[in-house]
Short mmCIF file of C-alpha atoms and ligand atoms in Angstrom, two decimals:
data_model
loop_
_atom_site.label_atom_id
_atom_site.label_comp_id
_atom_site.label_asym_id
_atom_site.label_seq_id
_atom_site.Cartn_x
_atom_site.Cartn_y
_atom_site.Cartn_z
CA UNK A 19 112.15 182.04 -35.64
CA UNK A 20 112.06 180.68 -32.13
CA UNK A 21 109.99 183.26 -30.44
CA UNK A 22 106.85 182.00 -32.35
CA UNK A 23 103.94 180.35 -30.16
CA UNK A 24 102.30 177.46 -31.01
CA UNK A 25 102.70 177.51 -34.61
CA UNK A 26 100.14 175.80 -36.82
CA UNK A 27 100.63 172.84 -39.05
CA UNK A 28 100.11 174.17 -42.48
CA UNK A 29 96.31 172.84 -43.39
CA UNK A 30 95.32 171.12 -46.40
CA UNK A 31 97.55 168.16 -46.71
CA UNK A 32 96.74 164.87 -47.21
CA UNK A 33 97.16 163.20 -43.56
CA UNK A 34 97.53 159.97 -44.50
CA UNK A 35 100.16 159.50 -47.51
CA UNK A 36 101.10 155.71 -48.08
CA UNK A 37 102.94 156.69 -51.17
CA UNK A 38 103.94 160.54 -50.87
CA UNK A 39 102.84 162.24 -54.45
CA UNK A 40 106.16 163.65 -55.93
CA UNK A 41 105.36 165.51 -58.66
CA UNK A 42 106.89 168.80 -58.61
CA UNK A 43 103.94 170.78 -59.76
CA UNK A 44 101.45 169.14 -57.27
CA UNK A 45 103.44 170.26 -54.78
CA UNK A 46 103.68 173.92 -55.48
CA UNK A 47 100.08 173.67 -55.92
CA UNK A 48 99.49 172.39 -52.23
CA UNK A 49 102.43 174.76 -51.15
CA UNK A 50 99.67 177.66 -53.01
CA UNK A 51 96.46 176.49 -51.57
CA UNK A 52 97.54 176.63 -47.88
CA UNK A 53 98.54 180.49 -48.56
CA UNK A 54 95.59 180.73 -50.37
CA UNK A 55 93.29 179.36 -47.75
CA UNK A 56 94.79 181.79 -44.92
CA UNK A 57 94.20 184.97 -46.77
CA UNK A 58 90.69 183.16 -48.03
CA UNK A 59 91.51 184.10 -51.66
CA UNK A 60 88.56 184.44 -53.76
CA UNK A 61 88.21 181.20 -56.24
CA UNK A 62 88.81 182.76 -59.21
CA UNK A 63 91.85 184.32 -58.10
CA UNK A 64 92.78 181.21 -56.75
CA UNK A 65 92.43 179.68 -60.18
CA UNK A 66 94.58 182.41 -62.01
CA UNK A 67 97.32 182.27 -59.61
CA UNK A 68 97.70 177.86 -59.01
CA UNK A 69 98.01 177.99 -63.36
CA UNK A 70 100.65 178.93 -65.31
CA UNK A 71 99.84 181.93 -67.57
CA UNK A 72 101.76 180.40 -70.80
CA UNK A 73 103.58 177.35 -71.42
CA UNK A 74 105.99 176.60 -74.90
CA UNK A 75 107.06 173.16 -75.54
CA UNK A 76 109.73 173.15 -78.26
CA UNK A 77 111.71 170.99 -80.43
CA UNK A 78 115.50 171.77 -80.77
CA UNK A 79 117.19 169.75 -83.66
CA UNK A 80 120.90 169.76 -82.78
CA UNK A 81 123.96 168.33 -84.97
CA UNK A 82 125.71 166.17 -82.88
CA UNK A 83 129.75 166.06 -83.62
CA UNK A 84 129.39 163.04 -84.90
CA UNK A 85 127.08 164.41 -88.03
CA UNK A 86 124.28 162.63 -86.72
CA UNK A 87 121.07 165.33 -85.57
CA UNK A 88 119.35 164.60 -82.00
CA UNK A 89 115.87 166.16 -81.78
CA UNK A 90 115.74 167.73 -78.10
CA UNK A 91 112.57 168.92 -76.27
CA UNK A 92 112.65 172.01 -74.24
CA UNK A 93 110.05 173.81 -72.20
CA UNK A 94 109.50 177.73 -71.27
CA UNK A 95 106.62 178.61 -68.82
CA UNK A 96 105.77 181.47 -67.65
CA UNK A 97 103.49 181.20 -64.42
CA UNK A 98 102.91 184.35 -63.70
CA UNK A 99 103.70 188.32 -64.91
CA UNK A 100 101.29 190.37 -62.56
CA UNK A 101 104.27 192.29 -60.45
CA UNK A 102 106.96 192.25 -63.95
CA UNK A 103 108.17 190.47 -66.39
CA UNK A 104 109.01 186.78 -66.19
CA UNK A 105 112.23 185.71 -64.33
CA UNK A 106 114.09 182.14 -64.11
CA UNK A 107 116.93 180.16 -64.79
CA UNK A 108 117.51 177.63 -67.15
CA UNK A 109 117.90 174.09 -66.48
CA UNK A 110 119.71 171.08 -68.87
CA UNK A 111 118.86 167.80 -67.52
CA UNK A 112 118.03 164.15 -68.45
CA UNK A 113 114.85 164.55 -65.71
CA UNK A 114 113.78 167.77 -66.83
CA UNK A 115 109.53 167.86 -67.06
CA UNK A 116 106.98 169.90 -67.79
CA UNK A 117 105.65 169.63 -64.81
CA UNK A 118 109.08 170.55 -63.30
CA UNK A 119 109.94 173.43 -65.23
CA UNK A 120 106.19 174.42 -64.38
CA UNK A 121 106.73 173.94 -60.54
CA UNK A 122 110.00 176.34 -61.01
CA UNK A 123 108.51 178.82 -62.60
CA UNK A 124 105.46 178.83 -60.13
CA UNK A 125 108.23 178.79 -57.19
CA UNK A 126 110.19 181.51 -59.26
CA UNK A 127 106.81 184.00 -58.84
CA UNK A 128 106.55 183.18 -54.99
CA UNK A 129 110.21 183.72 -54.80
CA UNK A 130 110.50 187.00 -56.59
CA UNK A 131 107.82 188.07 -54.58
CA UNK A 132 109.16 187.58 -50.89
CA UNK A 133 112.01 189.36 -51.77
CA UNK A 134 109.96 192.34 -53.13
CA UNK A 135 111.62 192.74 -56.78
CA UNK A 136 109.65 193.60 -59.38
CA UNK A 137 109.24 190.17 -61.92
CA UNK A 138 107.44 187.82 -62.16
CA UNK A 139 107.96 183.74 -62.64
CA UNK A 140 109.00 181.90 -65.23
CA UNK A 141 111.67 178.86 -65.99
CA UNK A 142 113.08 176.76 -68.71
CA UNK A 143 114.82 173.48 -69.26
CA UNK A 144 115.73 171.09 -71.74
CA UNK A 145 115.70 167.52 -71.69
CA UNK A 146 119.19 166.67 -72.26
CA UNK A 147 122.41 165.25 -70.71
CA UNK A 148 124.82 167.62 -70.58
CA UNK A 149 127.70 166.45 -68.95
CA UNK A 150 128.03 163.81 -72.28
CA UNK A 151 127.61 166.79 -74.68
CA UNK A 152 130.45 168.33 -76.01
CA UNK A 153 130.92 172.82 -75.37
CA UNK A 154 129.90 172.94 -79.24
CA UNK A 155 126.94 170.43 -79.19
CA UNK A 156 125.86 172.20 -76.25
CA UNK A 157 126.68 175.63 -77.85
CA UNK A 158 124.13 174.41 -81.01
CA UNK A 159 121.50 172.98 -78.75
CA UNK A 160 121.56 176.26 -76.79
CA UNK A 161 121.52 178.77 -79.54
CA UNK A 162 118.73 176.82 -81.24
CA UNK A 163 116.86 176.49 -77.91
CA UNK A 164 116.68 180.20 -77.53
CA UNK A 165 115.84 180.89 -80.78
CA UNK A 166 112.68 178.65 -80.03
CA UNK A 167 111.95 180.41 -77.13
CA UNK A 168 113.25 184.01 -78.79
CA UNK A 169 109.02 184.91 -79.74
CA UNK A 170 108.42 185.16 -75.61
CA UNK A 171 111.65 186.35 -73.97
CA UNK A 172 112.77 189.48 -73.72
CA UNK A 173 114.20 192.06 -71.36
CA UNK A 174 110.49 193.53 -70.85
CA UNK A 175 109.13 190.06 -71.28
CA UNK A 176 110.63 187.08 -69.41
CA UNK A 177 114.50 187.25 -68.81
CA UNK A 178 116.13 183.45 -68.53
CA UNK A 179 119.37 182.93 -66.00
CA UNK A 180 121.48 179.93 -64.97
CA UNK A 181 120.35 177.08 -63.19
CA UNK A 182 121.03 173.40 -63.11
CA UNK A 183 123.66 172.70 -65.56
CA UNK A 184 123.96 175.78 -67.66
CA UNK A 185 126.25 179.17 -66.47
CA UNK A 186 127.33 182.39 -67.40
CA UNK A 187 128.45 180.66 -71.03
CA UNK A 188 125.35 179.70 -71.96
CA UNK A 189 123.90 183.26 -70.93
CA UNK A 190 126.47 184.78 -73.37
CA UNK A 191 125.31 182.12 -75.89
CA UNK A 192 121.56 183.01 -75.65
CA UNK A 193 122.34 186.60 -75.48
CA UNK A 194 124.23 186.55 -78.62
CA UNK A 195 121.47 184.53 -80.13
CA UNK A 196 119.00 186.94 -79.33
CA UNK A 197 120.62 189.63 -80.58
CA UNK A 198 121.90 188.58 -83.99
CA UNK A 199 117.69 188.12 -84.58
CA UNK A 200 116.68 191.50 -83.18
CA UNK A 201 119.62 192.91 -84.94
CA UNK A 202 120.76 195.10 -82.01
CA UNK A 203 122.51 194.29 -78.72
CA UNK A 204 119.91 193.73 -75.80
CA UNK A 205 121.94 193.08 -72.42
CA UNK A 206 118.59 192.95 -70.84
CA UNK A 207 117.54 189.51 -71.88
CA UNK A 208 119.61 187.45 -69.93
CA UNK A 209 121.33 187.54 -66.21
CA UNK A 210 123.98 185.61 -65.03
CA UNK A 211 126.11 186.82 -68.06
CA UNK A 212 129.93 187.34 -67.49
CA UNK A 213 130.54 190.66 -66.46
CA UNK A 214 132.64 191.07 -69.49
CA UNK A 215 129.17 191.21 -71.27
CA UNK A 216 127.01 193.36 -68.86
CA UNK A 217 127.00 191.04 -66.38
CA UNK A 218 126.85 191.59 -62.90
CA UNK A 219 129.87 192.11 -59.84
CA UNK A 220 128.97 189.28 -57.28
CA UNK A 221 126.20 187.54 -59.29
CA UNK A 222 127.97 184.24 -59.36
CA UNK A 223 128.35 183.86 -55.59
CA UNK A 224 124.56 185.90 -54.92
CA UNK A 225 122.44 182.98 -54.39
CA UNK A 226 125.03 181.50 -51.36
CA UNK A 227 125.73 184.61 -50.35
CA UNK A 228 122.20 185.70 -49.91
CA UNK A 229 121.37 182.33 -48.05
CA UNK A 230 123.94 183.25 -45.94
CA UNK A 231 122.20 186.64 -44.92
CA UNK A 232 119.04 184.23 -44.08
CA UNK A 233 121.24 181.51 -42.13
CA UNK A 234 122.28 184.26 -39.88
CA UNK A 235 119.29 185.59 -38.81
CA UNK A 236 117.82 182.43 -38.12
CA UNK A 237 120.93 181.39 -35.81
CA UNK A 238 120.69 184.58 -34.06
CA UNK A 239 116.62 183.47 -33.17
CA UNK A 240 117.83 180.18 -32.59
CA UNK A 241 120.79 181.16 -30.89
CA UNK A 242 123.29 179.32 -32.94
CA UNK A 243 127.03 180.80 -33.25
CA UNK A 244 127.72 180.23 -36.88
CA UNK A 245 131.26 180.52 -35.90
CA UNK A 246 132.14 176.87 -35.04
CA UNK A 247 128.40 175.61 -36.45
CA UNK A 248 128.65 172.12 -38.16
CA UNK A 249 127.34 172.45 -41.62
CA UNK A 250 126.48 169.56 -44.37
CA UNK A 251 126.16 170.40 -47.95
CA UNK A 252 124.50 168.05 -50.68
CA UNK A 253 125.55 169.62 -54.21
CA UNK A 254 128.69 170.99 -54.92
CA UNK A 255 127.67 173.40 -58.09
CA UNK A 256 127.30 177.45 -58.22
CA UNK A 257 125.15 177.36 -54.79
CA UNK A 258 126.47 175.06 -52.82
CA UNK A 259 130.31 175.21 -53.56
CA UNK A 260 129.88 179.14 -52.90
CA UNK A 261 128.22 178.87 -49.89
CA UNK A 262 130.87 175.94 -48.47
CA UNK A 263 133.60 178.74 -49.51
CA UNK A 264 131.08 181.69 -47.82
CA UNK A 265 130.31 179.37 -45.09
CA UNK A 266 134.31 178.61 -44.29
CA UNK A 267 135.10 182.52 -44.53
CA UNK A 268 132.34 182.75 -41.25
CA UNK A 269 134.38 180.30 -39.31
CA UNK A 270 131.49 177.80 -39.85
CA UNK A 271 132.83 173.86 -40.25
CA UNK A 272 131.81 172.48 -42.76
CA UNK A 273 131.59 168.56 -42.47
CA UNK A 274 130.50 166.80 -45.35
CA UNK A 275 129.76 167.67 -49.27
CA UNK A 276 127.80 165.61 -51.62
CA UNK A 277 127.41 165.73 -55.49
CA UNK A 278 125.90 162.87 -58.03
CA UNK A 279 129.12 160.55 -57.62
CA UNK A 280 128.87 160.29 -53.32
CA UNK A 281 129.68 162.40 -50.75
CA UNK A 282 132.40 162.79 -48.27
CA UNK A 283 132.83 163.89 -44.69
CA UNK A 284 135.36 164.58 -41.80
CA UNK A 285 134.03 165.62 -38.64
CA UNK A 286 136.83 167.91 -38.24
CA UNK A 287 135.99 170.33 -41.21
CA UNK A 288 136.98 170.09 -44.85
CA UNK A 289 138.72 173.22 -46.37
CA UNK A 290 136.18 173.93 -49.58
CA UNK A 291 138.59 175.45 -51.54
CA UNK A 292 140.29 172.11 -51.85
CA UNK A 293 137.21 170.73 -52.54
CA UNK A 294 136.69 173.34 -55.80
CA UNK A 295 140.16 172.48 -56.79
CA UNK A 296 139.51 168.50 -55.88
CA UNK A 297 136.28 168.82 -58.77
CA UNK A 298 137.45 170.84 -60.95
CA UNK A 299 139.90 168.18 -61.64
CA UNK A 300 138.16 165.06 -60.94
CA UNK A 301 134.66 165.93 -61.50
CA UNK A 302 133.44 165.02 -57.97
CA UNK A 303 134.30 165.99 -54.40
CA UNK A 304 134.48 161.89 -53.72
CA UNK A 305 138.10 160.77 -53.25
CA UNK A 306 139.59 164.19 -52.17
CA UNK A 307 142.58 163.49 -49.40
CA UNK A 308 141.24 164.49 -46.08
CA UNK A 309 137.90 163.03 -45.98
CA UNK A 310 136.15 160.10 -45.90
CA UNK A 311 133.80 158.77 -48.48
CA UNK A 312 129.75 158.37 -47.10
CA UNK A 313 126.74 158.77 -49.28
CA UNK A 314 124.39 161.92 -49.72
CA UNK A 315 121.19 159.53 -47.69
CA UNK A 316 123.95 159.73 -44.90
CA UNK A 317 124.50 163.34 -45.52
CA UNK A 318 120.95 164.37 -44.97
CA UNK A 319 120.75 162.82 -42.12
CA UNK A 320 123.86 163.59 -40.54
CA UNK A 321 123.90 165.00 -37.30
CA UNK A 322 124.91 168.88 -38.22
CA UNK A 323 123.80 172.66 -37.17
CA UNK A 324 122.85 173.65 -40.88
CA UNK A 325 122.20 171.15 -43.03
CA UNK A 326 122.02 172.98 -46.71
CA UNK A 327 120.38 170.65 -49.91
CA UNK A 328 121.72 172.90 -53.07
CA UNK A 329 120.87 170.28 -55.55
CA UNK A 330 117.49 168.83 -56.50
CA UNK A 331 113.68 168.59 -55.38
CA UNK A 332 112.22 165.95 -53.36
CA UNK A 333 115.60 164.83 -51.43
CA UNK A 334 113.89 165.49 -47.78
CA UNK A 335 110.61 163.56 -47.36
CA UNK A 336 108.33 161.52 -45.69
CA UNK A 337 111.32 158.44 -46.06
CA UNK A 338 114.37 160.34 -44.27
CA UNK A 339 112.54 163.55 -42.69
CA UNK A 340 112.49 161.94 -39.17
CA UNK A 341 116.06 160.76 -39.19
CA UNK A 342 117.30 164.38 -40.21
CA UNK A 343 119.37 165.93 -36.70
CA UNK A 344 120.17 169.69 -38.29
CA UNK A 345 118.83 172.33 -36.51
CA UNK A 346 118.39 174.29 -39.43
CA UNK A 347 117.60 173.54 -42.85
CA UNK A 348 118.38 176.05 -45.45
CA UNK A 349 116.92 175.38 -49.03
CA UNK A 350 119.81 176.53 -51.35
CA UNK A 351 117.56 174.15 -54.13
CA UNK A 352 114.41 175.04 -55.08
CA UNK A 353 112.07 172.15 -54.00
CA UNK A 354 114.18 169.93 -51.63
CA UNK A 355 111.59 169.55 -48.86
CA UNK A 356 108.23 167.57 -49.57
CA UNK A 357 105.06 169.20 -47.73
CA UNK A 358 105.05 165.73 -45.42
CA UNK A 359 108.89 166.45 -44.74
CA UNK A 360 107.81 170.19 -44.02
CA UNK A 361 105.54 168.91 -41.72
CA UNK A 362 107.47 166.49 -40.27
CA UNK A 363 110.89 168.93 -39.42
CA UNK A 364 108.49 171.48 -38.02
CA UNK A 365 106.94 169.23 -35.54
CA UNK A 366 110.65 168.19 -34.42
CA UNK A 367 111.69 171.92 -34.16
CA UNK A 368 113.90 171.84 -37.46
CA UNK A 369 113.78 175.60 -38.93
CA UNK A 370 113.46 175.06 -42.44
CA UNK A 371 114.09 178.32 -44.40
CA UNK A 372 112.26 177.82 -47.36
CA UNK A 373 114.01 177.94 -51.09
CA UNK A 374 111.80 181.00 -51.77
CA UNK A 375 113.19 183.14 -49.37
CA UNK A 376 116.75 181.12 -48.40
CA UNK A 377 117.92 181.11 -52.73
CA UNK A 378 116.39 184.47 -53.31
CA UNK A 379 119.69 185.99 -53.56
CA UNK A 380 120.49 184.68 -57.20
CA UNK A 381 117.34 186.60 -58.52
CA UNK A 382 118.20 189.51 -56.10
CA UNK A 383 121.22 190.20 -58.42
CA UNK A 384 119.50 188.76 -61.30
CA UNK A 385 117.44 191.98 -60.61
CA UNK A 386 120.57 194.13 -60.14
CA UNK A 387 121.85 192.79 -63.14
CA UNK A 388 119.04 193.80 -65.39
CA UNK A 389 118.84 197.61 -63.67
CA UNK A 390 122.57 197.80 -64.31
CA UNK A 391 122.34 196.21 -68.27
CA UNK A 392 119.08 199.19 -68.90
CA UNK A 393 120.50 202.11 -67.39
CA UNK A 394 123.92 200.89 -69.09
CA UNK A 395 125.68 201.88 -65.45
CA UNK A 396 127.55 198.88 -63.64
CA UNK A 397 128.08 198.93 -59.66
CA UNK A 398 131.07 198.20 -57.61
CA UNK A 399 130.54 194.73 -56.16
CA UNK A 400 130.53 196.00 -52.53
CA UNK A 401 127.60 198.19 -53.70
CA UNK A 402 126.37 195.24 -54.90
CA UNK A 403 126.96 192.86 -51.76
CA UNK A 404 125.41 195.71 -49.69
CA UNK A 405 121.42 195.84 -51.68
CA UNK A 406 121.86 192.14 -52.04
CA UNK A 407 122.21 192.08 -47.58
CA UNK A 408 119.74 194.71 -47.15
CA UNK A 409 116.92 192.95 -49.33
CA UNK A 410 117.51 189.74 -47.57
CA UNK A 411 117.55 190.84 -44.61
CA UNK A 412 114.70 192.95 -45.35
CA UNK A 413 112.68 189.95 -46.75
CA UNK A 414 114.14 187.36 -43.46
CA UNK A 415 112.26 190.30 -41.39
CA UNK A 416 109.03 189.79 -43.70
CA UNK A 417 109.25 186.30 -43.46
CA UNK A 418 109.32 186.21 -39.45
CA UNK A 419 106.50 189.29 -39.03
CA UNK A 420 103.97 187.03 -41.06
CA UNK A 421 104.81 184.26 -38.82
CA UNK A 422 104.05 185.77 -35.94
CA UNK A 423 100.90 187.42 -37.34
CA UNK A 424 99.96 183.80 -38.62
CA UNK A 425 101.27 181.96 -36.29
CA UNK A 426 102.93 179.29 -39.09
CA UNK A 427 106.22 178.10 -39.65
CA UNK A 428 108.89 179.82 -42.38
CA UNK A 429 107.38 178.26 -45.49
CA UNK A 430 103.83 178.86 -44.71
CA UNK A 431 104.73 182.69 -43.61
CA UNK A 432 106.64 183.12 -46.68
CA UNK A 433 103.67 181.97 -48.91
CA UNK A 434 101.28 184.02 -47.13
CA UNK A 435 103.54 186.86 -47.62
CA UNK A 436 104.41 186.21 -51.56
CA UNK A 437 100.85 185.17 -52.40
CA UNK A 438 99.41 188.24 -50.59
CA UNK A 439 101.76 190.57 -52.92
CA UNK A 440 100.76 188.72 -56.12
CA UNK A 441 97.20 188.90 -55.07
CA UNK A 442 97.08 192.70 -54.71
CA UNK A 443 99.33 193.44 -57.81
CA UNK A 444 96.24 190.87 -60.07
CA UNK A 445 93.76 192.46 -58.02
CA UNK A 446 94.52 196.30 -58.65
CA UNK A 447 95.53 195.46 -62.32
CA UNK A 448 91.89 193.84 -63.09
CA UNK A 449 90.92 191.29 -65.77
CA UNK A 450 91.34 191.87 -69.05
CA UNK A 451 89.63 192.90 -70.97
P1 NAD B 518 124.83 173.40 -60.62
O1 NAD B 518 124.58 172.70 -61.89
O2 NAD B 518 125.89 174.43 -60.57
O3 NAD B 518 125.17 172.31 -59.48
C1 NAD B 518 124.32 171.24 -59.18
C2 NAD B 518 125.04 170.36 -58.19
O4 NAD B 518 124.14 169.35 -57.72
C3 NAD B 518 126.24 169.61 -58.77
O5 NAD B 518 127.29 169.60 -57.84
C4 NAD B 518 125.72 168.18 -58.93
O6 NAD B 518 126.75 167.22 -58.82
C5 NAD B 518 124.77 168.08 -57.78
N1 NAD B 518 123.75 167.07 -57.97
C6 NAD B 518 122.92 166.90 -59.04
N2 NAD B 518 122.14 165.83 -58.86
C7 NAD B 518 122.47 165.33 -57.64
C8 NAD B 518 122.01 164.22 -56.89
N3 NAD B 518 121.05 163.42 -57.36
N4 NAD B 518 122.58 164.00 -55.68
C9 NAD B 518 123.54 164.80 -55.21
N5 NAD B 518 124.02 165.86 -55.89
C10 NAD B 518 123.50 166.11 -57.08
O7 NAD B 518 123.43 173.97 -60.15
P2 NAD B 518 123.13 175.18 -59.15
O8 NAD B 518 122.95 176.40 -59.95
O9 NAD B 518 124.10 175.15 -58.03
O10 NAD B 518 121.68 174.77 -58.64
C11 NAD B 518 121.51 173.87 -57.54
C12 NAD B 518 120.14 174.10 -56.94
O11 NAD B 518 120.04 175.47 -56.53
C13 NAD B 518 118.97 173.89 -57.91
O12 NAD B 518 117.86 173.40 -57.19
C14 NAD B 518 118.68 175.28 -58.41
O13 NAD B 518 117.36 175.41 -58.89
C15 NAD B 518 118.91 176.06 -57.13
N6 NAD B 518 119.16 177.49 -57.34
C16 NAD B 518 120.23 177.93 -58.06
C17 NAD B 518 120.41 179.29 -58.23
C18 NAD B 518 121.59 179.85 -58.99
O14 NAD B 518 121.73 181.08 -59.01
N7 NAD B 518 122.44 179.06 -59.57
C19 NAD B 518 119.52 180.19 -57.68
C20 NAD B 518 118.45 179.71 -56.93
C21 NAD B 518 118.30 178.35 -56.77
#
């Protein structure tokens, strides 16, 4: 990404920002209309493609152990459905929006299309607390959340898959749900299942493992040996545990982990696999022997070679961006980086690979996963591993042609790129009717 001359600063936001908008969806939104401005998109296409094609807001009455019912609100949107059907994880958490969930689902279409697979966007949550719900509260909450959401999902319609807060369980969960109402087995409806259900080899590690096909190209451009390379991790779930463990198996150091309880560092690595262990007994990486406690503010803007945020939106912005010393930033989370952070890191010569392309590897074998579950035919997870390298590689390669040919940094190329492929597939489908 270095060979680039004079990149532009992406257009059409605000200059001045006393108080930096947050919203999730307003971002996406100016993320779109900079794309949209380079390839001059006609208005009304503009206007299709900034909205979200359908939105369901839903109760979900769940019995709590104690006898008493909680009524929950959940959310499905689908933004957009032009190159397939819907695609995008699931997400339980006391912040969860509307205007979230429709940000993710708008991000989920960009995403989907960098990497060239053939869905569309779409994303769910629920507002709810999860980590004080027991498995069977969260078992009744889920079950009735799917059936809410059962009259648009489907494995030709919009397929759901993990993300913040729910896993492979609640796949099986909302599988099972689904089809005990259709009264016949549909593996197709969810990804992210356990493989013991038709889910895939190497799906639970894809999303690190694919943002470690990105992180390599760009530290060849850069020329960065990852061997050695000091790397920071805020959120120690499926994406960034994985890629701490992924990270370690290249010889990379990692140097500090964060989750909601702190973070901790030690300038001379920290072995991840303690880490898991550390969690998976305590709950948090903060206490583990061997490093020393910090916070995740210090974290972001630790001096490191990758720094990777793998937990929520708007952690990088116009407060911290100019204190941040990585050289690279990879978006494992979907939204980490405001557009005055974006701007920001590109004027100090931070690469930022953007979540649509540096994530893309959890839908990648999402896709897999669904090919596998309808031809009823399951791969070897080296056969697996090997698409999954190819298409990121593949879509890394994309990424850097359109910014050369645009002359814009990773973000902006990658928008150009995905909003230019959703274009064309609106475009040659027409309006209907
Ligand atoms: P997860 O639930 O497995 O883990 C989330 C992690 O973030 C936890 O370690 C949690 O402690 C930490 N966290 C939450 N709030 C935090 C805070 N305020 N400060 C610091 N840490 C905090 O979730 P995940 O699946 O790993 O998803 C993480 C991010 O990656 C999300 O943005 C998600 O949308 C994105 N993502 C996930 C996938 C996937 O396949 N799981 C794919 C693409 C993108």
């Amino acid at each position: 990404m270095a060979t680039v001359a004079k990149p532009a600063v992406p257009p059409l936001i605000p200059r001045i920002a006393p108080r930096e908008d947050l919203n999730p969806f307003r971002i996406a939104q100016i993320q779109f209309d900079m794309a949209a401005e380079f390839l001059k998109l006609d208005p009304g296409l503009r206007q299709i493609l900034r909205t979200p094609k359908r939105v369901l807001e839903v109760s979900i009455p769940t019995k709590m152990d104690n006898g008493q019912v909680k009524v929950l609100t959940g959310f499905r949107v689908q933004h957009n459905i032009s190159r397939g059907p819907g695609k995008g994880g699931i997400r339980f958490h006391p912040n969860v929006t509307l205007d979230e969930v429709k940000a993710l689902a708008a991000w989920m279409t960009w995403k989907t299309a960098t990497v060239n697979v053939p869905f569309g966007g779409a994303k769910g949550g629920v507002i709810c607390d999860p980590k004080r719900m027991s498995k069977s509260e969260l078992e009744r909450m889920t079950r009735r959340y799917a059936s809410e959401i059962l009259p648009i999902i489907g494995p030709s319609m919009d397929i759901p898959a993990p993300d913040v807060y729910t896993d492979a369980q609640t796949m099986a969960w909302i599988m099972d749900t689904y089809a005990m109402t259709v009264g016949h087995s549909a593996h197709g409806v969810v990804t992210g299942k356990p493989v013991s259900i038709g889910g895939s080899a190497g799906r639970s590690e894809a999303t690190a493992r694919g943002l470690l096909y990105v992180v390599e190209e760009a530290c060849k451009l850069k020329k960065i040996s990852l061997r050695g390379a000091s790397v920071a991790i805020q959120g120690f779930g499926n994406a960034g545990a994985t890629a701490a463990r992924l990270f370690a198996e290249k010889k990379a150091k990692i140097i500090a982990l964060g989750d909601t309880r702190g973070a901790v560092t030690n300038p001379r690595g920290i072995d991840p696999i303690k880490a898991i262990r550390y969690k998976e007994r305590s709950g948090t990486v903060v206490g583990m022997p061997g490093a020393s406690r910090f916070s995740n503010d210090e974290l972001l803007t630790m001096k490191c070679d990758i720094l990777i945020p793998a937990a929520l939106e708007n952690v990088i912005t116009l407060h911290n961006a100019e204190a941040v010393k990585a050289r690279i930033v990879a978006e494992a989370a979907n939204g980490p980086t405001t557009p005055h952070a974006d701007e920001i890191l590109a004027r100090r010569g931070i690469t930022v690979l953007p979540d649509i392309l540096a994530n893309a590897g959890g839908v990648t074998v999402s896709y897999f996963e669904w090919a596998q579950d309808l031809q009823g035919f399951f791969w070897q997870v080296q056969e697996v591993n090997s698409k999954l390298e190819f298409v990121m590689r593949r879509a890394f390669n994309d990424v850097h042609e359109s910014m050369r040919k645009f002359h814009v940094y990773p973000r902006a190329a990658a928008y150009i790129l995905a909003v230019g492929r959703v274009a064309d597939a609106t475009l040659v489908r027409g309006l209907f009717p």
